[in-house]
Coordinates of C-alpha atoms and ligand atoms in Angstrom, one line a residue:
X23 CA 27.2 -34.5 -14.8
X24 CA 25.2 -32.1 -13.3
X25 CA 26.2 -29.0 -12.0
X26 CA 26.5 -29.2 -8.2
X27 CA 24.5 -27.7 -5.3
X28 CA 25.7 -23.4 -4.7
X29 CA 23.4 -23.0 -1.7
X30 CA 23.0 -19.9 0.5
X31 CA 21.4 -20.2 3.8
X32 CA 18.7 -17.7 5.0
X33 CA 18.5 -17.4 9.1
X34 CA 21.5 -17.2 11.0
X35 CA 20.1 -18.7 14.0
X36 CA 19.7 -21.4 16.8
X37 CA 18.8 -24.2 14.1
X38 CA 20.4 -23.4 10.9
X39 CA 24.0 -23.8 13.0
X40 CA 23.7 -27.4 12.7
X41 CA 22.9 -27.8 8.9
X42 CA 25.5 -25.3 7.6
X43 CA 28.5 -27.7 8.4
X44 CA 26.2 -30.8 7.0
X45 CA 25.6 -29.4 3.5
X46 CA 29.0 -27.8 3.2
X47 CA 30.7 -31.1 4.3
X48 CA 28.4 -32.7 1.5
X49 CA 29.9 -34.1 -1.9
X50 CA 27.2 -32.8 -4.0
X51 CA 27.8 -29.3 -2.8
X52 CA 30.6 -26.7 -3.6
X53 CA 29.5 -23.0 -2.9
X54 CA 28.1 -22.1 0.6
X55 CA 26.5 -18.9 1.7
X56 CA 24.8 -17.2 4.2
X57 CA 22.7 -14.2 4.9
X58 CA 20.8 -12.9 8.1
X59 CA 18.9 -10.0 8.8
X60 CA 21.2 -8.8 11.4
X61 CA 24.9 -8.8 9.5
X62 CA 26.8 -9.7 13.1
X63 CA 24.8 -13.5 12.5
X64 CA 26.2 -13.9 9.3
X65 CA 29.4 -12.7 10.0
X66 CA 29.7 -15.0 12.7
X67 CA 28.5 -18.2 10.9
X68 CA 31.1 -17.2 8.0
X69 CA 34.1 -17.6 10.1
X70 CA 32.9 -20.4 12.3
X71 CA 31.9 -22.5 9.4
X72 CA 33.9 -21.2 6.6
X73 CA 30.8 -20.3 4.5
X74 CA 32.2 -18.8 1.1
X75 CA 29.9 -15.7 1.2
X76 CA 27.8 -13.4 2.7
X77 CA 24.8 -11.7 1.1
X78 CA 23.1 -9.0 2.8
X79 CA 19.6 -9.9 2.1
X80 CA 17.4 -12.5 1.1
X81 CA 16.6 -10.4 -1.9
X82 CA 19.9 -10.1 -2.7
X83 CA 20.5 -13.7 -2.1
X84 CA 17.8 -14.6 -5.0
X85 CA 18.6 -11.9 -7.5
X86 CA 22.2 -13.8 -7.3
X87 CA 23.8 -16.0 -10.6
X88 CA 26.1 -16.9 -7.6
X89 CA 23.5 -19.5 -6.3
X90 CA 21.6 -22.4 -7.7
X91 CA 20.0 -22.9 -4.1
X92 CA 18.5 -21.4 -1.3
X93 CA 17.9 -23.2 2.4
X94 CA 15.5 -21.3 4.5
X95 CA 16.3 -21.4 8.1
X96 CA 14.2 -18.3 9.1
X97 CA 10.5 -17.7 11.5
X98 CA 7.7 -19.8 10.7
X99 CA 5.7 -17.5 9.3
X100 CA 8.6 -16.5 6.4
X101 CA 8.9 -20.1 4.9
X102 CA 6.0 -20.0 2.7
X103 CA 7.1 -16.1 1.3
X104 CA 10.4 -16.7 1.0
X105 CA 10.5 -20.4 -0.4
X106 CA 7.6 -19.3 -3.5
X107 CA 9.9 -15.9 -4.3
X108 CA 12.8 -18.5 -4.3
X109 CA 11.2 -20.5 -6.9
X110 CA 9.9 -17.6 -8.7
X111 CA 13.9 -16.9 -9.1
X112 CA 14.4 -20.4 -10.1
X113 CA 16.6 -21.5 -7.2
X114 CA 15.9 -25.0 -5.7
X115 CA 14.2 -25.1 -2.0
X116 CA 15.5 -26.5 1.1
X117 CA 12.8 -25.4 4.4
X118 CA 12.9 -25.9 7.6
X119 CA 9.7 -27.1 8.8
X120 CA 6.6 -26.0 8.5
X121 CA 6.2 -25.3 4.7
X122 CA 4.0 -22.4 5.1
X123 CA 1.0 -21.3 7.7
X124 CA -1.2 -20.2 5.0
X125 CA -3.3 -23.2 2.6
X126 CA -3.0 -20.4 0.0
X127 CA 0.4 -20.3 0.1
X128 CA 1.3 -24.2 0.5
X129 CA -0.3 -24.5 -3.0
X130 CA 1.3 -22.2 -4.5
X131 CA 4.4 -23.9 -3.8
X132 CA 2.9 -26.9 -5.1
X133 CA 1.8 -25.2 -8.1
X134 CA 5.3 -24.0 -8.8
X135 CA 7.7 -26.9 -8.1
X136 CA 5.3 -28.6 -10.5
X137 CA 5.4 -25.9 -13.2
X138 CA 9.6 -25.0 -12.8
X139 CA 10.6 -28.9 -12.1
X140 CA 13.0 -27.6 -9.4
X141 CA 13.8 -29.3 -6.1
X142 CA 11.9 -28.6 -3.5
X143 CA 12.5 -30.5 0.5
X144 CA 10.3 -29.3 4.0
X145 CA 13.2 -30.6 5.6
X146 CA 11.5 -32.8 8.4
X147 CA 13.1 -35.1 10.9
X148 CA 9.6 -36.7 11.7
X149 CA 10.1 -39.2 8.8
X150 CA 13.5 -40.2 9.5
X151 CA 12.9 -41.0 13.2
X152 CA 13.5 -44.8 14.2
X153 CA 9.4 -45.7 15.3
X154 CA 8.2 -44.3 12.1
X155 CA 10.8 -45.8 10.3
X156 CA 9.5 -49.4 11.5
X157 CA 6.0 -48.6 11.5
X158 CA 6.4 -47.6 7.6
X159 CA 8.6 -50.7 7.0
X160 CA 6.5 -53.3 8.6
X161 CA 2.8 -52.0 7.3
X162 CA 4.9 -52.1 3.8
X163 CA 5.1 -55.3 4.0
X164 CA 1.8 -55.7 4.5
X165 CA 2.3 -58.1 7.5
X166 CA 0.2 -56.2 10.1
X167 CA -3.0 -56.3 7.6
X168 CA -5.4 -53.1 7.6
X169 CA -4.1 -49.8 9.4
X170 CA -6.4 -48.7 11.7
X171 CA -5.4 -46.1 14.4
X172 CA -3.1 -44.6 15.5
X173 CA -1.5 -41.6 17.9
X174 CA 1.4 -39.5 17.7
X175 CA 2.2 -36.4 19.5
X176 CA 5.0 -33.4 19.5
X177 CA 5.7 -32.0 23.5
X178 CA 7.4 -28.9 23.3
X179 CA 7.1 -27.3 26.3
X180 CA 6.7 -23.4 25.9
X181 CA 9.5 -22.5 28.6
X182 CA 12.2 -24.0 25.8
X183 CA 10.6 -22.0 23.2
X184 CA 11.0 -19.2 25.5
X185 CA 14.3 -19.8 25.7
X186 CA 15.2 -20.0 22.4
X187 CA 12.9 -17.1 21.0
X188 CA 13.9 -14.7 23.3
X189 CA 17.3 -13.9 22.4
X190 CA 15.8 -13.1 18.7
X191 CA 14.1 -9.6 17.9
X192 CA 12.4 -8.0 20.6
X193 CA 9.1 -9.7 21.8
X194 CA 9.4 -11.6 18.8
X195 CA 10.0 -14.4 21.0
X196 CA 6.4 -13.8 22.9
X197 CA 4.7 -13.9 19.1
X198 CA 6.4 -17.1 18.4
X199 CA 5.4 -18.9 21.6
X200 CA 1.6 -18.0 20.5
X201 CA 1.8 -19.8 17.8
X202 CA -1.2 -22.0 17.1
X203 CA 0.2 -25.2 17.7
X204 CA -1.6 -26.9 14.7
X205 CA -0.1 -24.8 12.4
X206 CA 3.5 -26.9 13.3
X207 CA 2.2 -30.0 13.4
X208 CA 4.4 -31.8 10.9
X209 CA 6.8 -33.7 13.4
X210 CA 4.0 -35.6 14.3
X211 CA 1.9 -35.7 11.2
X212 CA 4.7 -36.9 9.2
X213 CA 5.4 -39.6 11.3
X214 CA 2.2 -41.5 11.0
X215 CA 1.1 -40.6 7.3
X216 CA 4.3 -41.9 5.7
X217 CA 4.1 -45.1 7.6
X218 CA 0.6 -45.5 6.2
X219 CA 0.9 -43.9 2.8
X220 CA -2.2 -42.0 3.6
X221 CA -3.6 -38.8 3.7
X222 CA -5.9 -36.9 6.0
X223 CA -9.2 -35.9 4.3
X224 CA -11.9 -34.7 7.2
X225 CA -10.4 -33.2 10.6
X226 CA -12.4 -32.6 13.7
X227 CA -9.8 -30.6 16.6
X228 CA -10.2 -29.2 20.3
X229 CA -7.4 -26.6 21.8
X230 CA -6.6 -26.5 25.3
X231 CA -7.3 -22.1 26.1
X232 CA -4.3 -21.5 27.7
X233 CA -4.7 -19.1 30.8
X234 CA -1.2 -18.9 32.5
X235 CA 0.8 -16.3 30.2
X236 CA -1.9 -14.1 29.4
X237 CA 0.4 -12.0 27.6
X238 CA 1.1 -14.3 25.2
X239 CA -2.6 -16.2 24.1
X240 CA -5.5 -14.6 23.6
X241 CA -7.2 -12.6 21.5
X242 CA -4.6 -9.2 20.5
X243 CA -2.1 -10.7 21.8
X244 CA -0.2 -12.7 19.0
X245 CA 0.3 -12.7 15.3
X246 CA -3.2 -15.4 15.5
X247 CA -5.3 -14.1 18.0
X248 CA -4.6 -17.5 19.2
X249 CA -5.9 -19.1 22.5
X250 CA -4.5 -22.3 22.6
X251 CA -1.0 -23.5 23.6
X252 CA -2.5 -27.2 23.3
X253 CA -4.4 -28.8 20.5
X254 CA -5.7 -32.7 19.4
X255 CA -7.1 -33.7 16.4
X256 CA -8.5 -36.8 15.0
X257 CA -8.2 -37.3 11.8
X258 CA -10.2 -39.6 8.7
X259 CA -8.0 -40.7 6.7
X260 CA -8.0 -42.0 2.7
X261 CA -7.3 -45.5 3.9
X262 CA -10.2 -46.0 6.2
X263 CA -8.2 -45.3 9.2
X264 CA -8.7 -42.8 12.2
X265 CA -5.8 -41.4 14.0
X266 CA -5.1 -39.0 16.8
X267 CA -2.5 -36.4 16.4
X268 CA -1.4 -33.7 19.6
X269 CA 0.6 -30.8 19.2
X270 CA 1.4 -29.6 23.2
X271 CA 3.2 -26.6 24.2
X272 CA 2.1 -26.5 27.5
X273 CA 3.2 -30.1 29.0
X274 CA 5.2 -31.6 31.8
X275 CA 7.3 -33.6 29.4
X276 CA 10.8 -33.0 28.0
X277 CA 11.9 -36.4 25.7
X278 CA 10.8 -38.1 23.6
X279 CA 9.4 -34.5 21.7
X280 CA 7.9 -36.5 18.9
X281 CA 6.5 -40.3 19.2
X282 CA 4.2 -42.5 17.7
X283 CA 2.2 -43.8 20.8
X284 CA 0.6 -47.0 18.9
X285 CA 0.5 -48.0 15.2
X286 CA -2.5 -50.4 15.6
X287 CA -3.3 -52.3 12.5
X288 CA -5.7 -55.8 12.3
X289 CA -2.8 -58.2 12.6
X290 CA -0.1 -56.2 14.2
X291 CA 0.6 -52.9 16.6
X292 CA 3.5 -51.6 17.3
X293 CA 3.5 -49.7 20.6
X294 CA 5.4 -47.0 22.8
X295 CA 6.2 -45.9 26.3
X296 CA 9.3 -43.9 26.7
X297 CA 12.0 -45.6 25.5
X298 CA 10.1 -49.3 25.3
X299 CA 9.2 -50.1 22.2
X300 CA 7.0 -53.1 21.5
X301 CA 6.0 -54.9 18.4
X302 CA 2.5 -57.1 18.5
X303 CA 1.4 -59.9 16.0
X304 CA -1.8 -61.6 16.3
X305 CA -1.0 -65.4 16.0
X306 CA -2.9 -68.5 14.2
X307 CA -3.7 -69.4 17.9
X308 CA -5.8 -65.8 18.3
X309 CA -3.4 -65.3 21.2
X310 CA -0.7 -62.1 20.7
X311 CA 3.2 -62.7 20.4
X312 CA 5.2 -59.6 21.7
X313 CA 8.5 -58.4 20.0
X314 CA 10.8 -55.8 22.2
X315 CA 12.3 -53.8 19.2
X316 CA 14.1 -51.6 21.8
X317 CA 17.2 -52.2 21.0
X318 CA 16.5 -51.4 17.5
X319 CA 14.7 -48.3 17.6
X320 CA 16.8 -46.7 20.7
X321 CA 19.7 -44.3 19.9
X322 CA 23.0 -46.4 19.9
X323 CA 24.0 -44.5 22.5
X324 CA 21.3 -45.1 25.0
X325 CA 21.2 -49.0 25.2
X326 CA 24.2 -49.6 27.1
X327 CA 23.2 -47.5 29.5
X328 CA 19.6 -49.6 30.3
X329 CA 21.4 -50.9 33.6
X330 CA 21.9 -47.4 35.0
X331 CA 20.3 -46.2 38.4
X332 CA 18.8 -43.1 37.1
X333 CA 18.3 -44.5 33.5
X334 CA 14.7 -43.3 33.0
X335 CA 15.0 -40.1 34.5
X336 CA 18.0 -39.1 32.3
X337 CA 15.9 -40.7 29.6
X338 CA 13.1 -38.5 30.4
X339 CA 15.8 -35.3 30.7
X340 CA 16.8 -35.5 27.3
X341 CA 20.3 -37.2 27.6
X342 CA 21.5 -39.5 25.2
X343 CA 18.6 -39.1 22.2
X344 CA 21.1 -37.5 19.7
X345 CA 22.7 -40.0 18.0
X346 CA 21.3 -43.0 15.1
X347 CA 19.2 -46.1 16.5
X348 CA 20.3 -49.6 14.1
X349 CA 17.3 -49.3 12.3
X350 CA 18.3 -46.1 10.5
X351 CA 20.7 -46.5 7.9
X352 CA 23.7 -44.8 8.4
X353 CA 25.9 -46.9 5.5
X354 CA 24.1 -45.2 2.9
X355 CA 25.4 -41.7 4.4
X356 CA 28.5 -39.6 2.1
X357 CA 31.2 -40.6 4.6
X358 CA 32.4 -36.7 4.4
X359 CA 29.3 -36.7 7.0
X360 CA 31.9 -39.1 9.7
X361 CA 32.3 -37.2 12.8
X362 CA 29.7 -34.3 12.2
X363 CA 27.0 -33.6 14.7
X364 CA 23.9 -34.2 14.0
X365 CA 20.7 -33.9 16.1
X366 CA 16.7 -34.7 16.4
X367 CA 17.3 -38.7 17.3
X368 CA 20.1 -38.9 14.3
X369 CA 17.8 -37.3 11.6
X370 CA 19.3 -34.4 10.6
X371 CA 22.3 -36.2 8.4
X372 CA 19.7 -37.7 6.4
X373 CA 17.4 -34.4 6.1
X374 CA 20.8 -32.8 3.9
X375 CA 21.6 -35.9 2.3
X376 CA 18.2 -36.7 0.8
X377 CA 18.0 -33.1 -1.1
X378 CA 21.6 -33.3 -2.5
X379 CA 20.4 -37.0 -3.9
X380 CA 17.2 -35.4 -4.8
X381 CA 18.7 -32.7 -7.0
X382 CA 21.5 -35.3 -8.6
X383 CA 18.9 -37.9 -8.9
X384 CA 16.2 -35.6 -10.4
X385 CA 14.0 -37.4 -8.0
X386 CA 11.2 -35.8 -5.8
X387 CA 12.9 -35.5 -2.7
X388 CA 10.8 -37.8 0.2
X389 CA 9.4 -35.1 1.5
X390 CA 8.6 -33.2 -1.8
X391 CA 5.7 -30.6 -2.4
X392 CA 3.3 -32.3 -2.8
X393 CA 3.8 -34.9 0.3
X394 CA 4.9 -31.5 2.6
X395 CA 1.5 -30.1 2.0
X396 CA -0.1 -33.6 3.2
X397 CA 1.9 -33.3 6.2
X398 CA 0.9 -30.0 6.8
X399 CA -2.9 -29.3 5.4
X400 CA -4.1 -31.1 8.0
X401 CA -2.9 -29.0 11.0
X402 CA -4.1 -25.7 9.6
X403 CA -7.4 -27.0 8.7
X404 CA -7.7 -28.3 12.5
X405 CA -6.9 -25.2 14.0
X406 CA -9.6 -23.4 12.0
X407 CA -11.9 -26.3 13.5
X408 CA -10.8 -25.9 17.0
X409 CA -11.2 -22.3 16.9
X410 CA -15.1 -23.4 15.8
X411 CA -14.9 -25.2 19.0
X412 CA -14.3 -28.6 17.3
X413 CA -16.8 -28.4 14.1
X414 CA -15.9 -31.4 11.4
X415 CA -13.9 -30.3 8.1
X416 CA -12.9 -31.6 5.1
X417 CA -8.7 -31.4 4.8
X418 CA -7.7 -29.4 1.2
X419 CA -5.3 -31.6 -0.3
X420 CA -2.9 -30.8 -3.7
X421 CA -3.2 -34.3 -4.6
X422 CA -0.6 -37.1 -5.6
X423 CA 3.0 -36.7 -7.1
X424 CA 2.0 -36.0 -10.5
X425 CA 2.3 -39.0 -12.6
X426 CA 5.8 -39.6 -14.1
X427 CA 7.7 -38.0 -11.2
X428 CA 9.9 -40.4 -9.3
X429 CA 10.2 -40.4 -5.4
X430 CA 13.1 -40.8 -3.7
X431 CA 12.5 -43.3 -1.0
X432 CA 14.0 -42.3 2.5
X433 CA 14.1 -46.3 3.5
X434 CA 16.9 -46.9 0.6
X435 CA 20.0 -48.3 1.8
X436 CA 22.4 -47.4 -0.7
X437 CA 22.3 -44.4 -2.6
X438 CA 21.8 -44.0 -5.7
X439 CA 24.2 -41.3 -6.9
X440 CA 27.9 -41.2 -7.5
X441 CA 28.3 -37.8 -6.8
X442 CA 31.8 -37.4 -7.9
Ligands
NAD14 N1 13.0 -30.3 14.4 C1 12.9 -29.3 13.5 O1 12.6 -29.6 12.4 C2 13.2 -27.9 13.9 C3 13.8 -27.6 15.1 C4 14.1 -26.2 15.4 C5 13.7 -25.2 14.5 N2 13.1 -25.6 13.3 C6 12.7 -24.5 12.4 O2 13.8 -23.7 12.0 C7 13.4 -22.4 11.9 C8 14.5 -21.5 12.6 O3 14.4 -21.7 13.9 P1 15.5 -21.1 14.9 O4 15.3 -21.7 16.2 O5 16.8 -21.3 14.3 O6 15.1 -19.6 14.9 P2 16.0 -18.3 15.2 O7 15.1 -17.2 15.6 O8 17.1 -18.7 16.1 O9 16.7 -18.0 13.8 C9 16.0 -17.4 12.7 C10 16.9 -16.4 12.1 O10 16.3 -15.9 10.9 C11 16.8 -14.5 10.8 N3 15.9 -13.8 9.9 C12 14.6 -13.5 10.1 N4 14.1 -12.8 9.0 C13 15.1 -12.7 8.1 C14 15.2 -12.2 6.8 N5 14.1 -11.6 6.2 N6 16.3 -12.3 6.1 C15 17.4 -12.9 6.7 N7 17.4 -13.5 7.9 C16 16.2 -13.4 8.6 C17 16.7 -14.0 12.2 O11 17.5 -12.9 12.3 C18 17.3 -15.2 12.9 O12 18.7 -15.1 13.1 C19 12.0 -22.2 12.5 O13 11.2 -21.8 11.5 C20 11.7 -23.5 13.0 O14 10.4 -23.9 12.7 C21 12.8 -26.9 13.0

């Protein structure tokens, strides 16, 4: 039996509160720790979620024989440092999305999860969400025929990342709103290149210059001398197909954050609008027979509400997009995990879950190095095109799973380890 999961958590803040009670609650996992930058955090998170320790830096927390794991839950631009010096120590990797913002430094995780063996998870909801879990289903099947476009899109308005950057260091906040939006663009990326098992390989991308908080874009005025608060891409992909990915920070729009639009394919599309989902198939007649998969793909505990007055506009607000949808499969889930919160249309449960099996399993976890760096290779590489004003460039890619190395596939429906 293997050893199980001593994990201390790095970034004491608005996102890490939900995980900590997830992987402490898990079977798989028997030592929790935390460490912030600012002691008070950690402190807090101790006694609110009974975390065994405290460490009082992230050095300290990888010099440590106390801990076989390390789950970064820090600022964007820390992921890639802090998840290769992690390796380097030989702990196993749990990040919060993105991997890194630097190519150089996405392959170097690549190149060290392949050389140590450990377990390495970008923990990313977009793979776990309902649409792309259908849209990677069906085309599996191989009933919808040749992919062959498709559009996804992350709206994160910048007055919530205001809100939750500015009660962290300073103007910190005002950096992390200027963040070039491609360089986060795995919520949506995700979501359409694991339903197609494809990859991008040329990128061609525009940025909207934002000019309203001129404080915050521009050039001097973030960590990126970045411009844009808005930015599309298309994208070629191996298999032939084109799609169009968005990443907006500056948009009317609250929920859903991250959507496939349309999944069209030569026999079959599946389709969005807010909370319709639709499923076509050509027929042997040429005409088009339509499938309202609604029910499947909506949180649980949205459908009975479909009869409300103000449905769509509490839709639109936000409310009830928390819990699972029937198409995700909650039975496979350690059921130490009942009553927990969870968050990001039901995904995070499945986010912790995965790397535990990962680790017992030996498995790559689903979203593993080398399919992270898919996810995210592309954004980068389009914000270096839209800041050429939209010049065409090939996407730097690490390449398959090495041969040998088993996936662990995030459709299963039972899981595969006893973890007692
Ligand atoms: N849907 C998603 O997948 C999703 C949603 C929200 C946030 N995130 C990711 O989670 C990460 C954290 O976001 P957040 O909203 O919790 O940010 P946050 O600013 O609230 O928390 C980050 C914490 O890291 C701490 N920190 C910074 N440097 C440190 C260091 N060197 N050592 C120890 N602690 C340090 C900060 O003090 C802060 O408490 C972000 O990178 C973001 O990309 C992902």
């Amino acid at each position: 039996m293997k050893e199980k999961l001593r994990i201390a958590f790095v970034g004491c803040g608005q996102f890490c509160r939900n995980f900590v009670p997830l992987f402490k609650a898990h079977p798989a996992v028997e030592f929790v720790a935390v460490c912030d930058k600012f002691p008070e955090r950690a402190k807090n998170f101790k006694e609110w979620y009974g975390a065994d320790m405290i460490f009082d830096s992230f050095d300290d927390v990888i010099a440590s024989s106390e801990i076989n794991a390390v789950a970064i839950f820090t600022q964007r631009d820390l992921h890639g440092v802090m998840a290769i010096a992690a390796l380097k120590a030989g702990k196993h990797v749990y990040s919060a999305v993105p991997m890194a913002l630097k190519t150089e430094e996405i392959q170097e995780i690549v190149r060290l999860v392949k050389e140590t063996g450990l377990t390495y998870m970008m923990g990313e909801t977009g793979i776990y969400r309902p649409a792309s879990i259908f849209c990677r289903q069906k085309y599996a099947t191989g009933e919808m025929g040749e992919m062959v476009y498709a559009e996804a899109q992350y709206n994160h308005d910048m007055k919530r990342l205001y809100d939750v950057f500015k009660y962290t260091e300073g103007d910190k906040w005002k950096m992390m709103a200027g963040l070039p939006p491609m360089l986060y663009p795995t919520h949506s990326t995700s979501m359409v290149l694991s339903a197609a098992k494809a990859h991008a390989i040329k990128v061609a991308a525009f940025g909207y210059e934002d000019k309203m908080d001129t404080d915050i874009f521009g050039e001097g005025m973030n960590y990126w001398d970045n411009p844009f608060s808005n930015t599309a891409m298309l994208l070629k992909l191996s298999n032939n197909a084109v799609i169009r990915i968005s990443e907006n920070r500056r948009v009317a729009w609250h929920f859903p954050e991250t959507y496939i639009t349309s999944f069209n394919c030569t026999k079959a599309s599946y389709e969005c609008s807010l909370v319709q989902h639709s499923y076509l198939t050509m027929n042997e007649k040429g005409l088009v027979d339509y499938e309202d998969v609604s029910d499947l793909l909506n949180p649980m505990e949205l459908t009975p509400h479909k009869n409300d007055p103000d449905f769509l506009k509490k839709v639109v607000n936000g409310t009830w997009c928390n819990t699972e949808a029937p198409i995700q499969a909650i039975t496979r889930l350690p059921k130490e995990f009942d009553g927990l919160g969870t968050g990001h249309a039901g995904t995070h449960k499945f986010m912790v879950d995965d790397f535990c099996q990962a680790y017992m399993s030996g498995k790559l976890s689903p979203t593993n190095a080398w399919q992270a760096a898919r996810y995210n290779l592309p954004g980068l590489t389009a914000h270096k095109s839209a800041m050429e004003g939209g010049i065409t460039l090939d996407v730097p890619d690490c390449g398959d799973t090495p041969e040998g190395m088993e996936v662990l596939s995030a459709d299963r429906i039972v899981n595969e380890v006893d973890y007692r």
